PDB file of C-alpha atoms in Angstrom:
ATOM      1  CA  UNK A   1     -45.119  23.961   5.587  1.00 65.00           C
ATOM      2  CA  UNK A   2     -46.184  26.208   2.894  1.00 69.00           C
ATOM      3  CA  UNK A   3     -48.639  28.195   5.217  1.00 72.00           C
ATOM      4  CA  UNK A   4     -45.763  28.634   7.565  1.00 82.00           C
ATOM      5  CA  UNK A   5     -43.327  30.451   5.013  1.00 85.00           C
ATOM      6  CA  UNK A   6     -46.780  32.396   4.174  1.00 88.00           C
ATOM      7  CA  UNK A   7     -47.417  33.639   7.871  1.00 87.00           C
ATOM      8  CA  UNK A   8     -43.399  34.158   8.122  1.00 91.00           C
ATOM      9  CA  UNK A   9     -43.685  36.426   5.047  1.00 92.00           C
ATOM     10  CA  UNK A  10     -46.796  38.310   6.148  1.00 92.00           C
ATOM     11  CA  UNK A  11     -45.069  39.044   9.281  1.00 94.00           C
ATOM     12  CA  UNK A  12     -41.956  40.265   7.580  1.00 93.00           C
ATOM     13  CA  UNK A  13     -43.617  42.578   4.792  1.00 92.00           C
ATOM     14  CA  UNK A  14     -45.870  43.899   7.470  1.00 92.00           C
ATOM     15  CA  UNK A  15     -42.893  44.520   9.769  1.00 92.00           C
ATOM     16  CA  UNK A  16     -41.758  46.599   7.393  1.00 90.00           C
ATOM     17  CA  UNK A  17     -44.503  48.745   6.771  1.00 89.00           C
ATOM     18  CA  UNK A  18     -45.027  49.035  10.846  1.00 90.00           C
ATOM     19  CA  UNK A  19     -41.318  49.590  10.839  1.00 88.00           C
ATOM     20  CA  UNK A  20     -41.211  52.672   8.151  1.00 84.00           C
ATOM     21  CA  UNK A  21     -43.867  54.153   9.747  1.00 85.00           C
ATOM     22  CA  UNK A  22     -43.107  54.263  13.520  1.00 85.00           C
ATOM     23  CA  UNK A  23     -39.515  53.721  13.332  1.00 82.00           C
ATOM     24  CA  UNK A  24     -37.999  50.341  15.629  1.00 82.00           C
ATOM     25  CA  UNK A  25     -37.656  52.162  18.913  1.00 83.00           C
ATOM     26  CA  UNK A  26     -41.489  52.756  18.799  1.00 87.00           C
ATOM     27  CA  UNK A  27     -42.954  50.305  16.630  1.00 87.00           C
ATOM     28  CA  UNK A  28     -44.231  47.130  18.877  1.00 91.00           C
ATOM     29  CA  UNK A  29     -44.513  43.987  18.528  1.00 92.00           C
ATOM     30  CA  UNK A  30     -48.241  44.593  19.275  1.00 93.00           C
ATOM     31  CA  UNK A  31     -48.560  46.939  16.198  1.00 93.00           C
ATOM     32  CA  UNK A  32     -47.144  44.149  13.813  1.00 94.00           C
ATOM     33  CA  UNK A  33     -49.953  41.470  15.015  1.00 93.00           C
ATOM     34  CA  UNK A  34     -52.707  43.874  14.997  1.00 92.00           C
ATOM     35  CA  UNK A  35     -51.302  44.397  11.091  1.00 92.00           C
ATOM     36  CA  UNK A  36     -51.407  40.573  10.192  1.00 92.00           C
ATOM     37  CA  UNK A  37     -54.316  40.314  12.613  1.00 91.00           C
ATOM     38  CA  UNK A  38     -52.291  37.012  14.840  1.00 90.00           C
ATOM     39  CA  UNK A  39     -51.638  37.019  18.120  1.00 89.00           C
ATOM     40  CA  UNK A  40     -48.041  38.024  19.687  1.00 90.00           C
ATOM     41  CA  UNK A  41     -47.767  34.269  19.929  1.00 91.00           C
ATOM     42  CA  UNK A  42     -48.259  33.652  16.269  1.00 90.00           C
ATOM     43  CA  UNK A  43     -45.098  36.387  16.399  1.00 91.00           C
ATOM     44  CA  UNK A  44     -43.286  34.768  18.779  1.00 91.00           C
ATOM     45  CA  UNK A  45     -43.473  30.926  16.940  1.00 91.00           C
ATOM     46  CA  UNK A  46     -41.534  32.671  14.387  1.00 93.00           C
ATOM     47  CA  UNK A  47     -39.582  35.058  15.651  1.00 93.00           C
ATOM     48  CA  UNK A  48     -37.975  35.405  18.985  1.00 92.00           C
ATOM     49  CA  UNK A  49     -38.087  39.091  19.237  1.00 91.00           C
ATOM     50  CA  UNK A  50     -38.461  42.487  17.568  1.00 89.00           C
ATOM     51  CA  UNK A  51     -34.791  42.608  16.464  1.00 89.00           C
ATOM     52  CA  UNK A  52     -35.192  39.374  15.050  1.00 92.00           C
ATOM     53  CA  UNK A  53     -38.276  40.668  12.662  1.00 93.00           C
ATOM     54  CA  UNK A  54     -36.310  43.889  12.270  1.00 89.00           C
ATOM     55  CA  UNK A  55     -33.285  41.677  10.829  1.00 89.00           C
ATOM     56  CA  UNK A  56     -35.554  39.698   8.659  1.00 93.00           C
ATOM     57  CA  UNK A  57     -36.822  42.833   7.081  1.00 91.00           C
ATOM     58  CA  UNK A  58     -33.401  44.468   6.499  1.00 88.00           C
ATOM     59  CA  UNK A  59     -32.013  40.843   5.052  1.00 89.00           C
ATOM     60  CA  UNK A  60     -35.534  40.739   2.795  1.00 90.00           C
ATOM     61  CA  UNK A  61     -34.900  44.608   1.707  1.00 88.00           C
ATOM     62  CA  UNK A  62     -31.391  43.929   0.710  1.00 88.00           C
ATOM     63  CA  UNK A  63     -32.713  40.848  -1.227  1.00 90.00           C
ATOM     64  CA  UNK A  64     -34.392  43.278  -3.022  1.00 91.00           C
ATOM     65  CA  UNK A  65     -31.752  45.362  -3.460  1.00 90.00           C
ATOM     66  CA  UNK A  66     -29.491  43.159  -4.787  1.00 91.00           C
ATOM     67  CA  UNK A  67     -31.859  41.568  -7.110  1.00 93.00           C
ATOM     68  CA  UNK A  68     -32.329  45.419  -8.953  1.00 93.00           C
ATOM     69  CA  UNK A  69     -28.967  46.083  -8.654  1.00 92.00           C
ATOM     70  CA  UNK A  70     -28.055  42.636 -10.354  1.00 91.00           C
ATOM     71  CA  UNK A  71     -30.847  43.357 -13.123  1.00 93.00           C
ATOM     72  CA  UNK A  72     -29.146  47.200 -13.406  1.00 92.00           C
ATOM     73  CA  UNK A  73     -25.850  45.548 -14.256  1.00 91.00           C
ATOM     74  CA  UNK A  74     -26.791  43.316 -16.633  1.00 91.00           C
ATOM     75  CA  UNK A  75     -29.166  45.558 -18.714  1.00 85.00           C
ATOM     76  CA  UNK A  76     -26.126  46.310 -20.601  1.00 89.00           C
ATOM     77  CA  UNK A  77     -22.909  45.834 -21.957  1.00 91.00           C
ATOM     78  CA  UNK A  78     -21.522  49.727 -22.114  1.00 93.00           C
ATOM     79  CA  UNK A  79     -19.554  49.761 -18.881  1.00 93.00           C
ATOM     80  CA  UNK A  80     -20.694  53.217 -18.747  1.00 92.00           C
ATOM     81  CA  UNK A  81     -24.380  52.245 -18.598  1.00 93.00           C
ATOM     82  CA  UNK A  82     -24.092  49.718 -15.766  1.00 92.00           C
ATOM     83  CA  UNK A  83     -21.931  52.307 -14.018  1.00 92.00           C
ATOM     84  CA  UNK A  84     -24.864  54.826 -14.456  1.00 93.00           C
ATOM     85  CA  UNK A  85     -27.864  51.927 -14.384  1.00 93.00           C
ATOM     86  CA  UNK A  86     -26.152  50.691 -10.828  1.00 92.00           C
ATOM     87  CA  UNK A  87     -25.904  54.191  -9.546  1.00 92.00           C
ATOM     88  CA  UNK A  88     -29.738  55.232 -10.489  1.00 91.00           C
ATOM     89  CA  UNK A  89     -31.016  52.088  -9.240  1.00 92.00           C
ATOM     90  CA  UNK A  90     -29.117  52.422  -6.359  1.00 90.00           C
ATOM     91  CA  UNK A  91     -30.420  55.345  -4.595  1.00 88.00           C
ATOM     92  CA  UNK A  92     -34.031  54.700  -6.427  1.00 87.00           C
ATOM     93  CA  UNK A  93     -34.627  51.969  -4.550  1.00 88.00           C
ATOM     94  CA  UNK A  94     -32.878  52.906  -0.963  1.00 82.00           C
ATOM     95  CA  UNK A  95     -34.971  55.694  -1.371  1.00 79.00           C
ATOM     96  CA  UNK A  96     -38.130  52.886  -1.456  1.00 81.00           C
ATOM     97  CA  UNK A  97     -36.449  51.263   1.428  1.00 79.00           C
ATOM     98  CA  UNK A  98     -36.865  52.661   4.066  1.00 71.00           C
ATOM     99  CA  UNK A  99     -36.081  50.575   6.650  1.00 67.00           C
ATOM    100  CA  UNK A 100     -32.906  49.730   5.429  1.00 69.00           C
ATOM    101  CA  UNK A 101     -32.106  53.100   4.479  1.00 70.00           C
ATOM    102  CA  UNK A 102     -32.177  53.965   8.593  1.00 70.00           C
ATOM    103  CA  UNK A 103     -30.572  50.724   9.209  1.00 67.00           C
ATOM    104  CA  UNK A 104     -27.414  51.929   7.112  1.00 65.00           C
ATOM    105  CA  UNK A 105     -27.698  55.950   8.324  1.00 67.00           C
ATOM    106  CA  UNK A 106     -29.067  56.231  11.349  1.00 65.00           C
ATOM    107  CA  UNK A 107     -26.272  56.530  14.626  1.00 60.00           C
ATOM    108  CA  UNK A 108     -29.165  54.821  16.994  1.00 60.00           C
ATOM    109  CA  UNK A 109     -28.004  51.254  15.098  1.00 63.00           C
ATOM    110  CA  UNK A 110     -24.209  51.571  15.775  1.00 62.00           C
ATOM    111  CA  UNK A 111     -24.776  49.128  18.748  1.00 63.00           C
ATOM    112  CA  UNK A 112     -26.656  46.689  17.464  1.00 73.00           C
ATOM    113  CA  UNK A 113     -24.806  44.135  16.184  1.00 80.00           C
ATOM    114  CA  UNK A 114     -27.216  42.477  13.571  1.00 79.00           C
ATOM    115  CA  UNK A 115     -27.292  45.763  12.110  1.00 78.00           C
ATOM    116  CA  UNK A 116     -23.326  46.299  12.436  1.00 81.00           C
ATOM    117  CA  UNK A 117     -23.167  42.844  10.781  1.00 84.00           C
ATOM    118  CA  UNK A 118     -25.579  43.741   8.009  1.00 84.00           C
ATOM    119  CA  UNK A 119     -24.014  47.104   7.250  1.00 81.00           C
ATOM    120  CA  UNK A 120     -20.589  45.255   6.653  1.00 86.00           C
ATOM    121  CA  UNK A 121     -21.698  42.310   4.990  1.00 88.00           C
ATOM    122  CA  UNK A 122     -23.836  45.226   2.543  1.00 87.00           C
ATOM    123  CA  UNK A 123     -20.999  47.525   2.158  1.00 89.00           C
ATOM    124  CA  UNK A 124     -18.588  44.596   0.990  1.00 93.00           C
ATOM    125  CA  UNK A 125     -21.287  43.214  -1.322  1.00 92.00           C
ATOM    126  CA  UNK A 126     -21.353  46.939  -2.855  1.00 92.00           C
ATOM    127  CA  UNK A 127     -17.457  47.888  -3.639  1.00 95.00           C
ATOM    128  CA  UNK A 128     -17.611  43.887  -4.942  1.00 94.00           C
ATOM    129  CA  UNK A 129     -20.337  45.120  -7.923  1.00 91.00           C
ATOM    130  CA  UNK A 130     -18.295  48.288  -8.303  1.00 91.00           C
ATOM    131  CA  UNK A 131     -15.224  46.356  -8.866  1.00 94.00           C
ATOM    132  CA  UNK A 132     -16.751  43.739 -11.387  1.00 92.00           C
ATOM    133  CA  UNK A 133     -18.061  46.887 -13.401  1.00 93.00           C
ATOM    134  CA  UNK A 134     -14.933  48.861 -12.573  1.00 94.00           C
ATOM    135  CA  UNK A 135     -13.000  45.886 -14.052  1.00 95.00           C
ATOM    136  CA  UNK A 136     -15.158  45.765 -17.175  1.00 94.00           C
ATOM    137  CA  UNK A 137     -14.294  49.462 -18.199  1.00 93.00           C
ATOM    138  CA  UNK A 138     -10.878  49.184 -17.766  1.00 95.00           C
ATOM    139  CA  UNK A 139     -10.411  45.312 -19.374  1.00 95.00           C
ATOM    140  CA  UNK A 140     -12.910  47.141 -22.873  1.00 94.00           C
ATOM    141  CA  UNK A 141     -10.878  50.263 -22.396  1.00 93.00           C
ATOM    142  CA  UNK A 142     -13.834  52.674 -21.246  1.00 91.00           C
ATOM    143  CA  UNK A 143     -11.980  53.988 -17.905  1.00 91.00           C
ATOM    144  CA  UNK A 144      -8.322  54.836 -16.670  1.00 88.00           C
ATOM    145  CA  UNK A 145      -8.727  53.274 -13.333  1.00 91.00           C
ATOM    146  CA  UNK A 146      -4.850  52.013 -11.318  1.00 92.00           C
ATOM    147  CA  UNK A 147      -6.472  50.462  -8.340  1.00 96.00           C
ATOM    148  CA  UNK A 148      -9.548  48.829  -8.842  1.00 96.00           C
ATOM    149  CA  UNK A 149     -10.180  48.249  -5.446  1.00 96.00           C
ATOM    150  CA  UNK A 150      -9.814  52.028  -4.149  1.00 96.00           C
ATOM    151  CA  UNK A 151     -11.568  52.803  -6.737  1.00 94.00           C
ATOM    152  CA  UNK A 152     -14.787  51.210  -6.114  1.00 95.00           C
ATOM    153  CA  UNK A 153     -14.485  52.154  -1.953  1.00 95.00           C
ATOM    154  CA  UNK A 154     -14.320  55.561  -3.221  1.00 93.00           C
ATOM    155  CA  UNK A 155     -17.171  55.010  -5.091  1.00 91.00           C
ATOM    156  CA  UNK A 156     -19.191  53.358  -2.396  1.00 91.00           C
ATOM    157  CA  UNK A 157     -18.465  55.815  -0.108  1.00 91.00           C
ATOM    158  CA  UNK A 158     -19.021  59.012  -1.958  1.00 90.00           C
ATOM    159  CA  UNK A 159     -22.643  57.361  -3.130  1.00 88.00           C
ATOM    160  CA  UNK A 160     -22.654  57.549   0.673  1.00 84.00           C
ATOM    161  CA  UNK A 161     -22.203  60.745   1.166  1.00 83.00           C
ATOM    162  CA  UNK A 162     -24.459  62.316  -1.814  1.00 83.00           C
ATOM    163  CA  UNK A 163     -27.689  60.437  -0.174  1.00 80.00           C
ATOM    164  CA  UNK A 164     -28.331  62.470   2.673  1.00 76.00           C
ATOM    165  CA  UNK A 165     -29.049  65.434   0.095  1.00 75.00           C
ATOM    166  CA  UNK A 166     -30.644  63.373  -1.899  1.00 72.00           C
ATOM    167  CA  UNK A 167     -33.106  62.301   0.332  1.00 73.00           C
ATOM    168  CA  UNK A 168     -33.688  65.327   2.380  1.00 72.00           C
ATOM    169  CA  UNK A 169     -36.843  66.484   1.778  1.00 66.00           C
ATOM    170  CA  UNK A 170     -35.865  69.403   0.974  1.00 70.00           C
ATOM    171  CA  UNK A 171     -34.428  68.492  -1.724  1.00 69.00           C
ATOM    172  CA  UNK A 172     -36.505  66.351  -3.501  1.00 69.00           C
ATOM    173  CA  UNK A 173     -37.391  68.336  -6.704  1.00 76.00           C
ATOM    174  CA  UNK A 174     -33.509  68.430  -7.239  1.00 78.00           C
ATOM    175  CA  UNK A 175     -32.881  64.804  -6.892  1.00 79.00           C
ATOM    176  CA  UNK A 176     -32.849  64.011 -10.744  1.00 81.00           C
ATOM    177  CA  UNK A 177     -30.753  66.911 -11.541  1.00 83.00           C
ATOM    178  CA  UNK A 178     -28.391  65.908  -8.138  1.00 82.00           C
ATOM    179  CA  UNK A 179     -28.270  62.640  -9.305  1.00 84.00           C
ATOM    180  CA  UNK A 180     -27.334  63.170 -12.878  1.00 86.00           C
ATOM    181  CA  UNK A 181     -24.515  65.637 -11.848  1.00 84.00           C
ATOM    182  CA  UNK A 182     -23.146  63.004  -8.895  1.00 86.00           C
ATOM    183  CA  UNK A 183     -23.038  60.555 -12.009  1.00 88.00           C
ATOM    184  CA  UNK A 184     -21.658  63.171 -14.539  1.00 86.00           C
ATOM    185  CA  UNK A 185     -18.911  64.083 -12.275  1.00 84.00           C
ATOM    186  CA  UNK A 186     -18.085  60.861 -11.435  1.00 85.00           C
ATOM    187  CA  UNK A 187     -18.258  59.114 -14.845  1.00 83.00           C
ATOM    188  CA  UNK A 188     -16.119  62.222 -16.488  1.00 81.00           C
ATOM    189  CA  UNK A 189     -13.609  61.661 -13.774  1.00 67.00           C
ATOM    190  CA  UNK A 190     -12.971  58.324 -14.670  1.00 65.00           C
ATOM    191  CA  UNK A 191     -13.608  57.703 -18.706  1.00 63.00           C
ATOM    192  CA  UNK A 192     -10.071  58.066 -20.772  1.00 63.00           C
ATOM    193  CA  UNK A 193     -10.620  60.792 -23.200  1.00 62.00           C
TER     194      UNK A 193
END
């Protein structure tokens, strides 16, 4: 049984690499065996196709995720400092996840439903951790916040919409400085002064 959830494992972190570096439409199913060095059956006794490894990797990556986010949060007691901690971590480790990073951005997913049902299931799971740190600041009077739930969507969302800059290569020598202005501005635009 063990040896099972090994192979299963080895199949998923490789996926994942195989994944990130050919993207799903071109990565095979081929590709991932040669990297665990199995068969396609060996695949196939776990998984019943490539959008079933693909899901497993996005579900392991947000396991991840969560896990950082959850140690971000609770690495302090200034509401302020989880806000920031949350945000840093945040787009750190999307930025490290690749796979999941595409799974959220890119328009070539909209179809699929795993990924529709991931993206939802993600998105809710994110305004809920805004709203418990939200809820924090405003209960140890840190921020002026009226509707905690708008609020944190507005959050989410404009996180959202900073990480294409971020991650643009382009950009990546500015992505401390974008990052601590994104969290200046949006930490100055809540705290009561």
């Amino acid at each position: 049984m063990r040896q099972n959830k090994q192979v299963k494992e080895a199949i998923v972190r490789e996926a994942a690499i195989i994944f990130s570096r050919y993207g799903f439409r071109k990565a095979t199913l081929e590709d991932i065996a040669s990297a665990i060095k199995k068969g396609k059956s060996t695949i196939y006794y776990y998984f019943g196709s490539k959008e079933e490894i693909f899901e497993a990797v996005l579900e392991s990556e947000i396991a991840h995720l969560r896990k950082r986010l959850r140690l971000a949060i609770s690495g302090s007691e200034d509401p302020k400092e989880k806000l920031k901690n949350y945000v840093v971590t945040r787009m750190l480790t999307i930025r490290e996840l690749v796979n999941l990073y595409a799974a959220l951005k890119d328009e070539y997913y909209n179809n699929i439903d795993f990924v529709e049902r991931i993206r939802r299931k993600y998105d809710q799971e994110e305004i809920e951790n805004f709203k418990e740190v939200l809820q924090l600041g405003v209960w140890r009077n840190f921020f002026q916040v009226y509707d905690i739930n708008l609020a944190a969507e507005g959050v989410v969302m404009a996180m959202k919409g900073i990480e294409p800059r971020l991650f643009n290569a382009n950009y990546a020598a500015e992505f401390d400085s974008s990052l601590a202005n994104f969290i200046n501005i949006l930490l100055y635009g809540i705290v009561k002064r």
